[in-house]
Tab-separated table of C-alpha atoms and ligand atoms in Angstrom:
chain	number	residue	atom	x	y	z
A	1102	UNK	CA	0.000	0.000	0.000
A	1103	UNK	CA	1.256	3.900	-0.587
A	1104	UNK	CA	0.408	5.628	2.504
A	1105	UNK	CA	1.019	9.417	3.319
A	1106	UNK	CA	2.282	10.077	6.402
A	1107	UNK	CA	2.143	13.839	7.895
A	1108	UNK	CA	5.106	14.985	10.790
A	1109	UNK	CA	6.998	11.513	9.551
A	1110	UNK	CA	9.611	12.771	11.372
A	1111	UNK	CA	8.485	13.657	14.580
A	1112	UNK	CA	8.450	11.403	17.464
A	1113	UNK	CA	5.202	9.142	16.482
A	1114	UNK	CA	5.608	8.975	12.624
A	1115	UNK	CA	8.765	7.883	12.548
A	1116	UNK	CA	8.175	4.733	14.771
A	1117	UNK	CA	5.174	4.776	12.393
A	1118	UNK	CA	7.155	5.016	9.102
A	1119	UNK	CA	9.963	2.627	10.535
A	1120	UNK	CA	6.988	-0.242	11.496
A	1121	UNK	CA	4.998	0.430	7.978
A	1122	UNK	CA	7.949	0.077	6.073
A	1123	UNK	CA	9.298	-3.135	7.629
A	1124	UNK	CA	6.310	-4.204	6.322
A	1125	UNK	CA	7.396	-3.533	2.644
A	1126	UNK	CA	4.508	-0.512	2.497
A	1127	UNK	CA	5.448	2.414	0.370
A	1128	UNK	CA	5.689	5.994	2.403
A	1129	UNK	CA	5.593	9.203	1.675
A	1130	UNK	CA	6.120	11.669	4.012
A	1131	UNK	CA	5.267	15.358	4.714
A	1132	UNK	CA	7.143	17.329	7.348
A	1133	UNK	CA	8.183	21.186	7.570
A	1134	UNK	CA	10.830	20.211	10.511
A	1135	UNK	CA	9.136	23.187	12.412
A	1136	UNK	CA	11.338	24.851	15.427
A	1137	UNK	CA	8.950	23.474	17.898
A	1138	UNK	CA	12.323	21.620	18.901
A	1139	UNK	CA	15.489	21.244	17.068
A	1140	UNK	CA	15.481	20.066	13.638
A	1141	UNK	CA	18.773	17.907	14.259
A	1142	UNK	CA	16.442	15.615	16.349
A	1143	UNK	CA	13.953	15.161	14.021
A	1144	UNK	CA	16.995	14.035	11.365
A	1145	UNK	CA	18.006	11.170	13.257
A	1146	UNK	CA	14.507	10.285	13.723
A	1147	UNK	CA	14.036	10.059	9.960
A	1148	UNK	CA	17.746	8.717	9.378
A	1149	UNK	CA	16.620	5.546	12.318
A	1150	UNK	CA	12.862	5.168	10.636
A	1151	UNK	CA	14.627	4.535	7.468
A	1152	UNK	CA	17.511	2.610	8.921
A	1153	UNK	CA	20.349	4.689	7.405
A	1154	UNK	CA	23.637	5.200	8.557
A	1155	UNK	CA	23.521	7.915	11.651
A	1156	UNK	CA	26.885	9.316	11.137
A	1157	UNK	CA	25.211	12.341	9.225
A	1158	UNK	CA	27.210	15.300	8.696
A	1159	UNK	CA	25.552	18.211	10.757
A	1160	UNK	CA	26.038	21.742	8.981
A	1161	UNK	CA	22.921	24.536	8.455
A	1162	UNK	CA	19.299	23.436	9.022
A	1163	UNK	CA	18.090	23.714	4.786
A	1164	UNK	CA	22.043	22.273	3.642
A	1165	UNK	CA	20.884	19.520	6.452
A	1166	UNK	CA	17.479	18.740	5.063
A	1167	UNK	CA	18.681	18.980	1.428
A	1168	UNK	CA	21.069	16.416	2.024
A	1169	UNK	CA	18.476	14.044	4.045
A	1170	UNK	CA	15.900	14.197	0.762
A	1171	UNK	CA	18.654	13.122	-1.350
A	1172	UNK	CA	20.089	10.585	0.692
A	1173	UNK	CA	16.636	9.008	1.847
A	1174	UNK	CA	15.693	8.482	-1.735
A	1175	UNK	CA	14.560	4.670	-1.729
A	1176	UNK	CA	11.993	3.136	-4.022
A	1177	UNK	CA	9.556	3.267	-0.900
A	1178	UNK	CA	9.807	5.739	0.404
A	1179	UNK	CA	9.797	9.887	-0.289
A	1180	UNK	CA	10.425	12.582	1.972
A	1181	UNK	CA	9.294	16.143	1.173
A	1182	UNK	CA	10.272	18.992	3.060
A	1183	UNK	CA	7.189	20.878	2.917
A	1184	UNK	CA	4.539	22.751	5.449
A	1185	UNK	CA	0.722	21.701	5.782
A	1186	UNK	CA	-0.660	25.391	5.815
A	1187	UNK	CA	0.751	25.636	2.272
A	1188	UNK	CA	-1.907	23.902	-0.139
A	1189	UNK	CA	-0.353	24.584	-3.441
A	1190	UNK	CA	2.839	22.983	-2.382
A	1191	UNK	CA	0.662	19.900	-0.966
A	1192	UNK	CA	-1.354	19.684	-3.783
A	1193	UNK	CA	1.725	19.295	-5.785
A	1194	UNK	CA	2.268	15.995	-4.159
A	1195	UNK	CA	-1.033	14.426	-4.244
A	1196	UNK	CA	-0.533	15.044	-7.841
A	1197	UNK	CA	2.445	13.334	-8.184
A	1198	UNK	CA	1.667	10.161	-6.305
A	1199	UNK	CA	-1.191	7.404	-5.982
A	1200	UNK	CA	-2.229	7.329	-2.470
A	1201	UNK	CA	-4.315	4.797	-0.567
A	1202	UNK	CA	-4.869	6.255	3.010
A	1203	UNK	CA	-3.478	9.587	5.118
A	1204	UNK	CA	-1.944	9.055	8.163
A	1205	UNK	CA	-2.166	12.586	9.902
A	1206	UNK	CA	0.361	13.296	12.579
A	1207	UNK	CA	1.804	16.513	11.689
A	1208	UNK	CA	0.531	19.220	14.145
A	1209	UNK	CA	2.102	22.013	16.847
A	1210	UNK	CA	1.629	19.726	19.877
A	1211	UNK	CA	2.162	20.702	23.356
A	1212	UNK	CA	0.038	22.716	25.963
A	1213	UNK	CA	2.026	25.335	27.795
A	1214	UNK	CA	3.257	26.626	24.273
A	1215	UNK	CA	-0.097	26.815	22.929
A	1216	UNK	CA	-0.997	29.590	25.227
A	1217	UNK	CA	1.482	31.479	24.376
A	1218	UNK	CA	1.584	31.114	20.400
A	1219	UNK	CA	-2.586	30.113	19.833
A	1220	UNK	CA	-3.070	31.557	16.304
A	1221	UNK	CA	0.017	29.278	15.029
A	1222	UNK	CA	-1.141	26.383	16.614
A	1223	UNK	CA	-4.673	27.075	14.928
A	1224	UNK	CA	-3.195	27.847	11.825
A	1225	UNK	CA	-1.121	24.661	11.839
A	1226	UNK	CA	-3.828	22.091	13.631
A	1227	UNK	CA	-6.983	23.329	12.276
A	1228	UNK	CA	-6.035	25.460	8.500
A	1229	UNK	CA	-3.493	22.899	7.987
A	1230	UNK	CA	-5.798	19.826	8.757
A	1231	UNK	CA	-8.227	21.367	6.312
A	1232	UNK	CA	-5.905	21.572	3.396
A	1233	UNK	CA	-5.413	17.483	3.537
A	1234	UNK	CA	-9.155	17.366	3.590
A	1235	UNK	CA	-9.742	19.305	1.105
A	1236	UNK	CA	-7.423	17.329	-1.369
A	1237	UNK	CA	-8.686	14.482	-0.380
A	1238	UNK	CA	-12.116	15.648	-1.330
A	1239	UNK	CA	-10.099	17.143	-4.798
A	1240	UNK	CA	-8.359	13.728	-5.253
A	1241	UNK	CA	-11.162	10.872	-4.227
A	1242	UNK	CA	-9.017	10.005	-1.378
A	1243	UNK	CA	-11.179	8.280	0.835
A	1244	UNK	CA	-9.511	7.126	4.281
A	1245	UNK	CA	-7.998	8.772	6.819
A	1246	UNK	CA	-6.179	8.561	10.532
A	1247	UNK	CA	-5.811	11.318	12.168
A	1248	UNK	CA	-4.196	12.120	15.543
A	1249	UNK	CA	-6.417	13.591	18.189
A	1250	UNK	CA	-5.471	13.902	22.103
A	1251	UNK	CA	-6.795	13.095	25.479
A	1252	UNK	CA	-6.478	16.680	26.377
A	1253	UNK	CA	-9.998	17.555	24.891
A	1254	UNK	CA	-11.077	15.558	28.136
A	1255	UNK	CA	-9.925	18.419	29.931
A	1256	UNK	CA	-10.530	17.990	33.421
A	1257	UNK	CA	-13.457	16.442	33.496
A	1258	UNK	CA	-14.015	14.370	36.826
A	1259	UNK	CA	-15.414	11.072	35.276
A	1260	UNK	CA	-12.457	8.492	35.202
A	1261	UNK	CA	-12.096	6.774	33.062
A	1262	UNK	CA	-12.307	8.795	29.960
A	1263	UNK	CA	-14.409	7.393	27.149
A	1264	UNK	CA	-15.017	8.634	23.641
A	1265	UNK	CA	-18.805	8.875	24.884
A	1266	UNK	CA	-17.785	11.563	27.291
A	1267	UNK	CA	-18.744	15.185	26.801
A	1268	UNK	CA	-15.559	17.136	25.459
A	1269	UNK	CA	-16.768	20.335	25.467
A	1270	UNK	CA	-14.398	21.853	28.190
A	1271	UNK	CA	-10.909	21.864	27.176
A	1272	UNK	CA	-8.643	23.970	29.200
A	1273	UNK	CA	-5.716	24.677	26.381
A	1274	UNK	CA	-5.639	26.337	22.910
A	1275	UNK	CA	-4.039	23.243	21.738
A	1276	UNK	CA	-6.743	21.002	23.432
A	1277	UNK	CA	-9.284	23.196	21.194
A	1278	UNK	CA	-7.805	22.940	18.064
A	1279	UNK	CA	-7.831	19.126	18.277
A	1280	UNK	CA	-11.383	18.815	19.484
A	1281	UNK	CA	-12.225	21.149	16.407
A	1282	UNK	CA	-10.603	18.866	14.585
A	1283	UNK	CA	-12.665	16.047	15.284
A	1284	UNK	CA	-15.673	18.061	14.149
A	1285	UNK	CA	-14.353	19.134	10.788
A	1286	UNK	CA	-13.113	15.292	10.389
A	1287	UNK	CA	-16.954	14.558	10.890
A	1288	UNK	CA	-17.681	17.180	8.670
A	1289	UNK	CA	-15.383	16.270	5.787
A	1290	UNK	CA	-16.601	12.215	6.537
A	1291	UNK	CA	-20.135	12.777	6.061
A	1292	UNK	CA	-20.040	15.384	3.192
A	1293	UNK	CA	-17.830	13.322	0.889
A	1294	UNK	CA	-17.619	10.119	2.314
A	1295	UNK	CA	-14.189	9.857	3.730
A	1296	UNK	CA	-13.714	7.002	5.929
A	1297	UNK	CA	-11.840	8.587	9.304
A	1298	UNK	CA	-10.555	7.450	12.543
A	1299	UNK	CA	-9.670	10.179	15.087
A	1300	UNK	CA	-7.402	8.653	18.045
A	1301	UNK	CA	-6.908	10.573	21.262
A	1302	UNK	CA	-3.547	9.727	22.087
A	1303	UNK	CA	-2.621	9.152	26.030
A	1304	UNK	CA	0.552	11.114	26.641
A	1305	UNK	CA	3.001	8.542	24.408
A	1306	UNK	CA	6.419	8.117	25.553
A	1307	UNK	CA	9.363	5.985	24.397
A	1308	UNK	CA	12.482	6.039	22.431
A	1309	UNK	CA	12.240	9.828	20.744
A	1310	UNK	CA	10.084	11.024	22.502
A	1311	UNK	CA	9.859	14.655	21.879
A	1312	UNK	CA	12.806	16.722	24.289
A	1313	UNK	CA	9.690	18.583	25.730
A	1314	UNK	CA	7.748	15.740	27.115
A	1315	UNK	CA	7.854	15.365	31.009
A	1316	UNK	CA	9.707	12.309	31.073
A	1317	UNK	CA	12.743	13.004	28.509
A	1318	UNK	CA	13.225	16.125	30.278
A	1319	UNK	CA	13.254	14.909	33.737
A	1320	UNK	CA	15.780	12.010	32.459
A	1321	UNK	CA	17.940	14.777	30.521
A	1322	UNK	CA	18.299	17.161	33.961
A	1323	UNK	CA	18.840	14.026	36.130
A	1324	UNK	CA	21.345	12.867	34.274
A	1325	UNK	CA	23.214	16.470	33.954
A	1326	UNK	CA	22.584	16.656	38.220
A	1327	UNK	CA	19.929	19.403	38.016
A	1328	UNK	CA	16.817	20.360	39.337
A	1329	UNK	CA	13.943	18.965	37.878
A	1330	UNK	CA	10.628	21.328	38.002
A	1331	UNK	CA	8.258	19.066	39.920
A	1332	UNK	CA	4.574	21.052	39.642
A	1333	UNK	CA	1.834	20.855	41.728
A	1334	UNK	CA	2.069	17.764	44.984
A	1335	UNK	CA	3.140	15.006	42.831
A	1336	UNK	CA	-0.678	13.898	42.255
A	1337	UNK	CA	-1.009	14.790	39.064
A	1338	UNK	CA	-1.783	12.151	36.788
A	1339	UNK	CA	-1.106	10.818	33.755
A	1340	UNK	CA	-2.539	7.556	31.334
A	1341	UNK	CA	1.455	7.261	29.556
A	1342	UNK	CA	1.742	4.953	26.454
A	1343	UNK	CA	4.280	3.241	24.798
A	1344	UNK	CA	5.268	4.014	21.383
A	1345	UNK	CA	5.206	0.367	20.478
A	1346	UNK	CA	1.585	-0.109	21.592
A	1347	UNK	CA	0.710	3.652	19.786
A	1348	UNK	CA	1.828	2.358	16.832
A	1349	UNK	CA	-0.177	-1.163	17.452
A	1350	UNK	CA	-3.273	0.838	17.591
A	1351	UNK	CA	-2.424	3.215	14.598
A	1352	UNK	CA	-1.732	0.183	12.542
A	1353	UNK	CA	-4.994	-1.309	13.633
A	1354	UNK	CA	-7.113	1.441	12.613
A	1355	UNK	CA	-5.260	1.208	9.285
A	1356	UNK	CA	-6.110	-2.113	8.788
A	1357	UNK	CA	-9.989	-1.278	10.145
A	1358	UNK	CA	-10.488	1.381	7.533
A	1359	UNK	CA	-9.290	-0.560	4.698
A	1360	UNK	CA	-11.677	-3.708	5.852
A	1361	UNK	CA	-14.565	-1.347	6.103
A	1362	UNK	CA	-16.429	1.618	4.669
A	1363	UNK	CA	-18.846	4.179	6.158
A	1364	UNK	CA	-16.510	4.734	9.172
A	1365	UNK	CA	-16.037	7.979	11.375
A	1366	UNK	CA	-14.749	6.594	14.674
A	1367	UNK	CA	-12.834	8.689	17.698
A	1368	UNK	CA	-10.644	6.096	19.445
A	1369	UNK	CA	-9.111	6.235	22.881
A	1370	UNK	CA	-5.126	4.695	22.687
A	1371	UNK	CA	-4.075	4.478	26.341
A	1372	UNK	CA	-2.407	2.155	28.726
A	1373	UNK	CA	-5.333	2.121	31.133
A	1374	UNK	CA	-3.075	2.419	33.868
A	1375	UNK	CA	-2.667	5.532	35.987
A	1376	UNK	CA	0.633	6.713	36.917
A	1377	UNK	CA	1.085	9.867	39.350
A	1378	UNK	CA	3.983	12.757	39.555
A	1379	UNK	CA	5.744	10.890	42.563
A	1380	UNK	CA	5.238	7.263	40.659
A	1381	UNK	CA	6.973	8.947	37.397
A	1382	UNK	CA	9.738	10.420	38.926
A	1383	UNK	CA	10.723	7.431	40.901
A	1384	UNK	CA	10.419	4.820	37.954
A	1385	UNK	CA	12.862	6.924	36.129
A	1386	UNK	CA	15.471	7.743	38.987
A	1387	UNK	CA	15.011	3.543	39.663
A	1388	UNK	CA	15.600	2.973	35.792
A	1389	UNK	CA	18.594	5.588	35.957
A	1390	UNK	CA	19.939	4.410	39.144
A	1391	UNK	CA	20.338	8.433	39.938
A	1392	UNK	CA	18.087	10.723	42.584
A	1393	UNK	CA	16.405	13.571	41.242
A	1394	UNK	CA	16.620	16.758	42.693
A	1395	UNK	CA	12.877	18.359	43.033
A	1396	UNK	CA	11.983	21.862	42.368
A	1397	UNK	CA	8.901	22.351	43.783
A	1398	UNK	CA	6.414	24.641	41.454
A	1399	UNK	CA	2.788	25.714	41.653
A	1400	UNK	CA	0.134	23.869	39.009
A	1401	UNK	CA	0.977	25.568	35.575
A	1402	UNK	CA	-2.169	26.694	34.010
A	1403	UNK	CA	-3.515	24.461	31.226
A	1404	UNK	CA	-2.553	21.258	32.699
A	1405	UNK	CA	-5.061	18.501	33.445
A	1406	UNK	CA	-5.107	16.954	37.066
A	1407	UNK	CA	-5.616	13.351	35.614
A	1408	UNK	CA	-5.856	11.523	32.618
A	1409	UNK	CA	-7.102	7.816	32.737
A	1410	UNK	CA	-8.280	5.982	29.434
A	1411	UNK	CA	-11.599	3.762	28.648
A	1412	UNK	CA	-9.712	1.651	26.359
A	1413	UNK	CA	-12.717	-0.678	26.003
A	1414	UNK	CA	-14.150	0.663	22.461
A	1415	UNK	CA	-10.614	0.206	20.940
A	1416	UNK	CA	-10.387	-3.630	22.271
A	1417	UNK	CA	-13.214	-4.445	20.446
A	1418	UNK	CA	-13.370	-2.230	17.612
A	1419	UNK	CA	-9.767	-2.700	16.563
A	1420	UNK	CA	-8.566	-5.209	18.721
A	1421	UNK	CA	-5.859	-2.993	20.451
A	1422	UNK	CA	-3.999	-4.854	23.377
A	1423	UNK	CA	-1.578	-2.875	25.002
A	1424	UNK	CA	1.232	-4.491	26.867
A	1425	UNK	CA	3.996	-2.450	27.948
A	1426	UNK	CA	3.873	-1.925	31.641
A	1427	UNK	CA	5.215	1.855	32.833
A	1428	UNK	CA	8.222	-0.336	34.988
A	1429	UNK	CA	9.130	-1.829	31.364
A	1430	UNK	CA	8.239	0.709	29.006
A	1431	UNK	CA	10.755	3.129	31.326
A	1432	UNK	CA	13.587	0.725	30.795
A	1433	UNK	CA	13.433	0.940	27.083
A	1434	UNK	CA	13.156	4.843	27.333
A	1435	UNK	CA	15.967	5.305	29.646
A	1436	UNK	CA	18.173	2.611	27.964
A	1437	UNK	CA	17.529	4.644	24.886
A	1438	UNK	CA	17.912	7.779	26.161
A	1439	UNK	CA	21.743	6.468	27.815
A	1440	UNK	CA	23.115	5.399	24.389
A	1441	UNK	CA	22.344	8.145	22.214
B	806	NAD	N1	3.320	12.577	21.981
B	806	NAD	C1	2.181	12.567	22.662
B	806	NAD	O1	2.149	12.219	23.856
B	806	NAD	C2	0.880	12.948	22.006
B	806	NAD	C3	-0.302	12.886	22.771
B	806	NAD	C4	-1.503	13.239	22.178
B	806	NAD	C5	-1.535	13.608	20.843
B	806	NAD	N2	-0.370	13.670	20.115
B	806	NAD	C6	-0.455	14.074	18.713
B	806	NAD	O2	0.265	13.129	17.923
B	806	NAD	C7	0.873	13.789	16.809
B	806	NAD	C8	2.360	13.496	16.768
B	806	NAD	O3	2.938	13.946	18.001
B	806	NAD	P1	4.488	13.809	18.319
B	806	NAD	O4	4.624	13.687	19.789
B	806	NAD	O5	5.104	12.798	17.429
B	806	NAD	O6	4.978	15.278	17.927
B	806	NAD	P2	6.255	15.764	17.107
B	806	NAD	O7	6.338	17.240	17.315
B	806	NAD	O8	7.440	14.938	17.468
B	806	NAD	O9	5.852	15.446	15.605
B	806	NAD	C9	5.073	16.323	14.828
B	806	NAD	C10	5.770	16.516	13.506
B	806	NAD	O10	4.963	17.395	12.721
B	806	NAD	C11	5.796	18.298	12.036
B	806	NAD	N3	5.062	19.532	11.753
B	806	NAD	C12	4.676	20.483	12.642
B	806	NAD	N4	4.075	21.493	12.012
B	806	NAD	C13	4.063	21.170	10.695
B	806	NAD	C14	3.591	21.826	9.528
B	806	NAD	N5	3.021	23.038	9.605
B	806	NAD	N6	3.744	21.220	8.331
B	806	NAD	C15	4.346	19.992	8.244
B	806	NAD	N7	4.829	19.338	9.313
B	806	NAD	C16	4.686	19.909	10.522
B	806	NAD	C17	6.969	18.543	12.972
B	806	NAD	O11	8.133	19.015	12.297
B	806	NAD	C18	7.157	17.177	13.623
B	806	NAD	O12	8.136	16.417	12.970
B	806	NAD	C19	0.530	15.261	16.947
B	806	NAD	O13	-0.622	15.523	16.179
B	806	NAD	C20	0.197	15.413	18.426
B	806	NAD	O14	-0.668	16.489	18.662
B	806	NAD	C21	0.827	13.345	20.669
C-alpha cells in the first residue's frame, strides 16, 4: 500500500514510518521540521525510521534537510520537506503520487506553548488539517487517521475517559484545536464520504520522545545533576503509552479502515493504567539508578489533574492490546535515552 504520512519525522511517525515500512509498504512523508524543537532531532529520527547510517554530517538546518531528501531516496519511500498550511505545495504531491490512506500526525503539539503562540497552533492544527481534507475531497481520497489527544477531556471528573464523554471543556488552545478537529473530520466524513478514525492519544512516551515531554526532560536534567521542576504535589496524573503499543493501535485502525467503509470513529489509545507525579519520577530515577533533585512549582495553568483511558471501544473495535507496563516501558526509554 502507498500511505502518506504527515510529521513523519516527529516522534510518532517515525516509529510509524519505521513499522509500515518493515512491512514492505510504500511511504511518503510530509514534514516542515518546524522549530517546535530542534530540527537535528527530528533528522536522526528520519535517518533511524529509514535505517540509514547515523553518522550524518551536521552543517545549516536547509544544507541539512537537502542532504536528508537526497540521501533518503529509496523506491519506498519519499520525503518532502514541505509545510501543511501551504496547499499549493501539498497539492503538488497528491498530484504526483497514488495514495491509498493519510496518516495525519503533523501538528504544533504541546500545551504550555499553545498559550502562548494560539493563532500558530490554529493555523497549523486546524487550517493545515483542512488543506489534507480538502485534497482528499479534490483527489477521491477516501480514508484517513488522524491524531487527536486526550487533552480535549480536559478535566473532566469522570475516570475513566471514554469517547462517549462530553468534550466540550478543554482547558488549552491546543486542546481546542484538536477537538475542532474532530468536528471538521466529521464534517469532511459525512459530506464526501471519507472514511476517518480520530485517536486521542494518552501522553506517548518511548524512544524519541519529543525533548519537551515530562519524562525526557526529567531524564535529561537528572542525568546532567539538576533540578527537575516538579509542579503541583506530585498527584497529578497521567494515562502514559508506549510508542510500540501507539503504533499497534495506529496500525490497527489502518487495517480497520481498509476492511470497512462508512466509518467515522474517535478512538481512545491508552495504557489504562494511571501513573502519578511521585510514581513517574521514581520509575525513572530507579531505571537511571540516579536521585532527582525536586523543584517544587505551583500547578501551571492548562494542565489537566488526571488523565485515565476507557480503552474498552478500541479492544473491540480494533482489537488494540496494550502491553507495555510503565516499569518496562521506562527501561526501554531510559536505555535509549543512555546510548544516544
Ligand atoms: N506525543 C504525545 O504524547 C501525544 C499525545 C496526544 C496527541 N499527540 C499528537 O500526535 C501527533 C504526533 O505527536 P508527536 O509527539 O510525534 O509530535 P512531534 O512534534 O514529534 O511530531 C510532529 C511533527 O509534525 C511536524 N510539523 C509540525 N508542524 C508542521 C507543519 N506546519 N507542516 C508539516 N509538518 C509539521 C513537525 O516538524 C514534527 O516532525 C501530533 O498531532 C500530536 O498532537 C501526541
Amino acid at each position: 500500500m502507498n500511505y502518506l504520512v504527515t510529521g513523519g519525522s516527529g516522534f510518532i511517525g517515525s516509529h510509524l514510518i519505521e513499522r509500515l515500512l518493515k512491512k514492505g509498504h510504500s511511504v511518503i512523508n510530509i514534514d516542515n521540521f518546524d522549530d517546535f524543537y530542534n530540527y537535528q532531532i527530528k533528522i536522526k529520527n528520519t535517518l533511524e525510521s529509514i535505517d540509514e547510517n547515523l553518522d550524518f554530517e551536521f552543517s545549516e538546518k536547509e544544507t541539512d534537510i537537502r542532504n536528508l531528501i537526497s540521501l533518503s531516496k529509496s523506491k519506498k519511500y519519499t520525503l518532502y520537506y514541505q509545510d501543511i498550511r501551504d496547499k499549493k505545495g501539498l497539492e503538488e504531491i497528491f498530484k504526483t503520487h497514488k495514495i491509498d490512506l493519510i496518516i495525519h500526525l503533523a501538528a504544533l503539539a504541546g500545551v504550555r506553548p499553545s498559550i502562548e503562540r494560539p493563532l500558530e497552533y490554529e493555523e497549523v492544527n486546524i487550517r493545515g488539517t483542512m488543506n489534507l481534507w480538502e485534497l482528499c475531497k479534490d483527489f477521491n481520497l477516501k480514508k484517513f487517521v488522524c491524531a487527536s489527544s486526550s487533552s480535549v477531556y480536559g478535566n473532566n471528573e469522570k475516570i475513566p475517559f471514554a469517547e462517549t464523554d462530553n468534550v466540550d471543556n478543554p482547558i488549552s488552545p491546543y486542546a481546542a484545536t484538536k477537538k475542532c478537529g474532530e468536528i471538521l473530520g466529521h464534517v469532511y466524513h459525512d459530506l464526501y464520504k471519507i472514511d476517518m478514525i480520530q485517536l486521542r492519544f494518552f501522553t506517548v512516551y518511548g524512544p524519541r520522545q519529543r525533548p519537551d515531554l515530562a519524562i525526557h526532560k526529567f531524564a535529561k536534567l537528572i542525568s546532567e545533576n539538576k533540578e527537575i521542576p516538579f509542579y503541583g504535589d506530585g498527584t497529578t496524573a497521567r494515562d502514559y503509552t508506549y510508542i510500540d503499543d501507539i503504533i499497534d493501535g495506529i496500525t490497527k485502525s489502518i487495517q480497520y479502515l481498509e476492511n470497512n467503509s462508512d466509518v467515522y470513529e474517535i478512538i481512545n489509545l491508552g495504557e489504562s493504567q494511571v501513573i502519578n507525579l511521585n510514581e513517574m519520577v521514581s520509575t525513572i530515577e530507579t531505571a537511571m539508578r540516579k536521585s532527582a533533585i525536586r523543584k517544587n512549582l505551583p500547578m501551571q495553568p492548562g494542565d489537566v489533574q488526571k488523565t485515565n483511558a476507557d480503552i474498552t471501544k478500541a479492544k473491540t473495535l480494533i482489537g488494540y492490546k496494550p502491553d507495555t507496563n510503565f516499569q518496562n516501558g521506562i527501561k526501554k526509554f531510559v536505555e535509549w535515552f543512555l546510548r544516544k
